[in-house]
Short mmCIF file of C-alpha atoms in Angstrom, two decimals:
data_model
loop_
_atom_site.label_atom_id
_atom_site.label_comp_id
_atom_site.label_asym_id
_atom_site.label_seq_id
_atom_site.Cartn_x
_atom_site.Cartn_y
_atom_site.Cartn_z
CA MET A 287 0.14 0.02 0.02
CA LYS A 288 3.12 2.27 0.79
CA LEU A 289 4.35 1.51 -3.08
CA ALA A 290 1.51 2.39 -4.60
CA PHE A 291 0.58 5.64 -3.17
CA ILE A 292 4.17 7.23 -3.46
CA VAL A 293 3.27 5.60 -7.10
CA PHE A 294 0.36 7.48 -7.28
CA VAL A 295 1.71 10.81 -5.62
CA ILE A 296 4.95 10.48 -8.18
CA GLY A 297 3.08 9.31 -10.98
CA SER A 298 0.37 12.06 -10.53
CA ILE A 299 2.76 15.15 -10.30
CA PHE A 300 4.61 13.73 -13.60
CA PHE A 301 1.00 13.87 -15.27
CA VAL A 302 0.41 17.01 -14.25
CA VAL A 303 3.20 18.50 -14.67
CA LEU A 304 3.24 16.97 -18.05
CA TYR A 305 0.13 19.04 -19.20
CA ARG A 306 1.52 22.39 -18.36
CA PHE A 307 2.93 22.23 -21.39
CA VAL A 308 1.28 18.95 -23.66
CA ASN A 309 -1.91 19.14 -24.59
CA PRO A 310 -3.53 16.45 -23.12
CA PRO A 311 -4.42 13.76 -26.44
CA ILE A 312 -7.82 11.91 -24.70
CA THR A 313 -9.41 11.40 -22.25
CA LEU A 314 -11.27 8.49 -20.16
CA LEU A 315 -14.74 9.89 -20.97
CA MET A 316 -14.27 9.97 -24.40
CA ILE A 317 -12.92 6.69 -25.12
CA GLN A 318 -15.90 5.80 -22.95
CA ARG A 319 -18.20 7.81 -25.20
CA GLY A 320 -16.87 5.96 -28.32
CA PHE A 321 -17.31 2.04 -26.87
CA GLU A 322 -21.07 3.45 -26.10
CA ARG A 323 -21.87 4.67 -29.00
CA LYS A 324 -20.47 1.63 -30.83
CA ALA A 325 -22.53 -0.57 -28.63
CA ALA A 326 -25.63 1.34 -29.91
CA GLY A 327 -24.96 0.58 -33.37
CA LYS A 328 -22.57 4.17 -34.43
CA GLU A 329 -19.44 4.11 -36.12
CA TRP A 330 -16.34 5.69 -33.08
CA LYS A 331 -16.85 8.99 -33.17
CA ILE A 332 -13.90 11.73 -31.65
CA ASP A 333 -14.04 15.14 -33.10
CA LYS A 334 -12.03 17.49 -31.63
CA GLN A 335 -9.33 19.63 -32.62
CA TRP A 336 -7.32 21.55 -30.37
CA LYS A 337 -6.52 25.57 -30.45
CA ASP A 338 -4.88 27.34 -28.30
CA PHE A 339 -5.78 29.87 -25.84
CA ASP A 340 -5.10 33.16 -27.78
CA GLU A 341 -7.09 31.16 -31.04
CA ILE A 342 -10.17 30.90 -28.72
CA ALA A 343 -12.61 33.74 -28.86
CA ASP A 344 -12.67 36.07 -25.98
CA PRO A 345 -16.70 35.49 -25.64
CA MET A 346 -16.22 31.80 -25.33
CA LYS A 347 -13.99 32.52 -22.53
CA ARG A 348 -16.27 34.68 -20.73
CA ALA A 349 -19.15 32.33 -21.21
CA ALA A 350 -17.82 29.65 -19.44
CA VAL A 351 -16.91 31.91 -16.28
CA ALA A 352 -20.34 33.38 -16.05
CA ALA A 353 -21.72 29.89 -16.41
CA GLU A 354 -19.89 27.81 -14.19
CA ASP A 355 -17.73 29.47 -12.32
CA GLN A 356 -17.82 33.28 -11.98
CA SER A 357 -15.02 33.33 -9.24
CA PHE A 358 -12.53 31.16 -11.30
CA LEU A 359 -10.06 34.04 -11.53
CA GLU A 360 -9.90 34.91 -7.87
CA ASN A 361 -10.63 31.51 -6.74
CA HIS A 362 -7.57 28.39 -5.66
CA GLY A 363 -9.63 25.21 -7.85
CA PHE A 364 -12.64 25.61 -4.73
CA ASP A 365 -15.74 27.56 -5.04
CA PHE A 366 -16.46 26.54 -1.17
CA ARG A 367 -19.63 28.57 -1.00
CA ALA A 368 -21.01 27.36 -4.47
CA ILE A 369 -20.17 23.62 -2.57
CA GLU A 370 -22.67 24.67 0.44
CA ARG A 371 -25.27 25.84 -1.47
CA ALA A 372 -24.96 22.83 -3.74
CA ILE A 373 -25.11 20.38 -0.65
CA LYS A 374 -28.09 22.51 1.15
CA LYS A 375 -29.84 21.71 -2.40
CA ASN A 376 -29.46 18.33 -2.49
CA ALA A 377 -30.35 17.36 0.70
CA ASN A 378 -33.76 18.17 -0.18
CA SER A 379 -34.03 17.08 -4.25
CA LYS A 380 -33.68 14.30 -5.97
CA LYS A 381 -31.66 16.14 -8.87
CA LEU A 382 -28.46 16.54 -8.05
CA ILE A 383 -26.99 19.88 -8.70
CA GLY A 384 -22.90 20.28 -8.72
CA GLY A 385 -20.83 22.54 -6.91
CA SER A 386 -17.11 22.14 -8.91
CA THR A 387 -15.11 24.86 -10.01
CA ILE A 388 -13.42 25.23 -13.65
CA SER A 389 -10.28 23.70 -12.45
CA GLN A 390 -12.23 20.66 -10.53
CA GLN A 391 -14.03 19.59 -13.93
CA THR A 392 -11.19 20.26 -15.81
CA ALA A 393 -8.90 17.71 -13.48
CA LYS A 394 -11.88 15.58 -13.71
CA ASN A 395 -12.12 15.59 -17.82
CA VAL A 396 -7.87 15.15 -17.71
CA PHE A 397 -7.24 13.00 -15.27
CA LEU A 398 -10.26 11.03 -14.08
CA TRP A 399 -13.21 8.74 -14.97
CA PRO A 400 -16.79 9.57 -15.08
CA GLY A 401 -18.89 8.82 -12.41
CA ARG A 402 -19.68 9.89 -8.72
CA SER A 403 -18.68 8.74 -5.58
CA ILE A 404 -16.41 9.67 -2.69
CA ILE A 405 -12.88 8.49 -3.99
CA ARG A 406 -13.47 9.95 -7.38
CA LYS A 407 -14.36 13.15 -5.73
CA GLY A 408 -11.18 12.65 -2.78
CA PHE A 409 -8.87 12.03 -6.49
CA GLU A 410 -10.20 15.42 -8.13
CA ALA A 411 -9.32 17.22 -5.09
CA TRP A 412 -5.72 16.24 -5.17
CA PHE A 413 -5.56 17.05 -8.72
CA THR A 414 -7.32 20.36 -8.58
CA MET A 415 -4.51 21.47 -5.97
CA LEU A 416 -2.19 20.42 -8.00
CA MET A 417 -3.49 21.60 -11.23
CA GLU A 418 -3.35 25.40 -9.46
CA ILE A 419 -0.35 25.26 -8.02
CA VAL A 420 1.88 24.03 -11.24
CA TRP A 421 -0.91 25.53 -14.09
CA SER A 422 -1.76 29.27 -14.56
CA LYS A 423 -5.49 30.23 -14.56
CA LYS A 424 -4.61 30.70 -18.19
CA ARG A 425 -3.99 27.25 -19.17
CA ILE A 426 -6.52 25.52 -16.55
CA MET A 427 -9.13 27.58 -18.92
CA GLU A 428 -7.42 26.39 -22.19
CA VAL A 429 -7.47 23.13 -21.21
CA TYR A 430 -10.68 22.99 -19.97
CA LEU A 431 -12.33 24.70 -23.66
CA ASN A 432 -10.77 21.80 -25.42
CA VAL A 433 -11.55 18.56 -23.80
CA ILE A 434 -15.01 19.24 -22.15
CA GLU A 435 -17.61 17.35 -23.56
CA MET A 436 -19.93 19.36 -26.45
CA GLY A 437 -22.54 17.23 -27.76
CA ASP A 438 -22.62 13.27 -29.49
CA GLY A 439 -18.88 12.63 -29.95
CA ILE A 440 -17.75 16.70 -29.85
CA TYR A 441 -14.89 17.77 -27.29
CA GLY A 442 -13.41 21.04 -26.90
CA VAL A 443 -15.05 24.30 -27.92
CA GLU A 444 -13.23 24.14 -32.05
CA ALA A 445 -15.45 21.30 -33.02
CA ALA A 446 -18.87 22.25 -31.50
CA SER A 447 -18.27 25.68 -33.37
CA GLN A 448 -17.94 24.09 -35.85
CA ALA A 449 -20.72 21.66 -35.44
CA TYR A 450 -23.42 23.88 -34.13
CA PHE A 451 -22.07 27.37 -36.32
CA HIS A 452 -19.91 26.20 -38.52
CA LYS A 453 -16.92 28.56 -37.92
CA SER A 454 -14.04 28.91 -36.42
CA ALA A 455 -14.22 29.03 -32.16
CA SER A 456 -12.09 32.89 -32.95
CA GLN A 457 -14.81 33.90 -34.44
CA LEU A 458 -17.83 33.27 -31.88
CA THR A 459 -19.65 36.16 -30.70
CA ASN A 460 -21.61 36.94 -27.31
CA GLN A 461 -24.84 34.95 -28.40
CA GLU A 462 -23.18 31.64 -29.62
CA ALA A 463 -20.37 31.48 -27.10
CA ALA A 464 -23.61 31.52 -24.13
CA ALA A 465 -25.53 28.86 -26.51
CA ILE A 466 -23.09 26.44 -25.78
CA ALA A 467 -21.77 27.42 -22.42
CA VAL A 468 -25.45 27.14 -21.65
CA ILE A 469 -25.53 23.25 -22.79
CA PHE A 470 -22.46 22.37 -20.60
CA PRO A 471 -23.85 20.39 -18.12
CA SER A 472 -25.95 17.97 -20.10
CA PRO A 473 -24.21 18.14 -23.61
CA LEU A 474 -25.65 14.91 -24.77
CA LYS A 475 -29.36 16.13 -24.19
CA TRP A 476 -29.71 19.48 -25.27
CA SER A 477 -28.89 21.42 -27.98
CA ALA A 478 -27.19 24.92 -28.68
CA THR A 479 -29.18 25.55 -31.67
CA ASN A 480 -32.45 24.10 -30.91
CA PRO A 481 -32.70 25.23 -27.03
CA THR A 482 -35.49 25.18 -25.35
CA ARG A 483 -37.51 27.98 -23.34
CA TYR A 484 -35.54 26.67 -20.19
CA LEU A 485 -32.37 27.08 -21.78
CA LYS A 486 -33.05 30.75 -23.65
CA HIS A 487 -33.85 31.59 -19.83
CA ARG A 488 -30.46 30.49 -19.17
CA GLN A 489 -28.73 31.66 -22.36
CA TYR A 490 -30.38 35.29 -21.34
CA LEU A 491 -28.34 35.20 -17.75
CA ILE A 492 -25.07 33.56 -18.95
CA MET A 493 -25.05 36.96 -21.75
CA LYS A 494 -25.92 39.00 -18.63
CA ASN A 495 -23.60 37.86 -16.64
CA MET A 496 -21.32 38.29 -19.33
CA ARG A 497 -21.65 41.75 -19.49
CA ARG A 498 -21.38 41.99 -15.65
CA LEU A 499 -18.01 40.75 -15.67
CA GLY A 500 -16.29 42.18 -18.22
CA PRO A 501 -12.81 41.61 -20.19
CA LEU A 502 -10.98 38.84 -18.30
CA GLU A 503 -7.94 39.53 -17.05
CA PHE A 504 -5.52 35.81 -17.44
#
């Protein structure tokens, strides 16, 4: 057990440092979704195109912060107020509500397997802490927007931008960026181009928060 612990600590630090400079080639979620598509009789599909931070339109970065983690640039990977609110809401609701920051979501997407468990949450906290120490906020946002699931077989903002709006992620407008950000919680169920009334309202709120946030200083 001691040896396994040492190997895990060294290995996790190695990969966090590595991915500060090297773009993650694939994630466990991408692999799982690929097999799920095959099991459903569909072709294997992992549509992703990496875009560097400066190649992603500013509205998409602001939309992500406005939708998922408005204290992203100020927090150190954890928003304890959001976690407390999520715990209180989940205690009285059958529908689970998350309180994860963008850093936590990035740690989960890049280094861990899909699912919900106390053990995985512990690993998520560990990798989040390492990322906040080793990576910059700019790097965290860059990786986040390139690996997050944004549709059936669609990963990252460039693939999403091409699939939904037939343009590069560098050309996204405020409205288009908000339309993509609004589907982050459930990208297999929701559509950026065919939103429900609920999603339209969420898009309006995201755009309102984007104006309030103003330019982000990474």
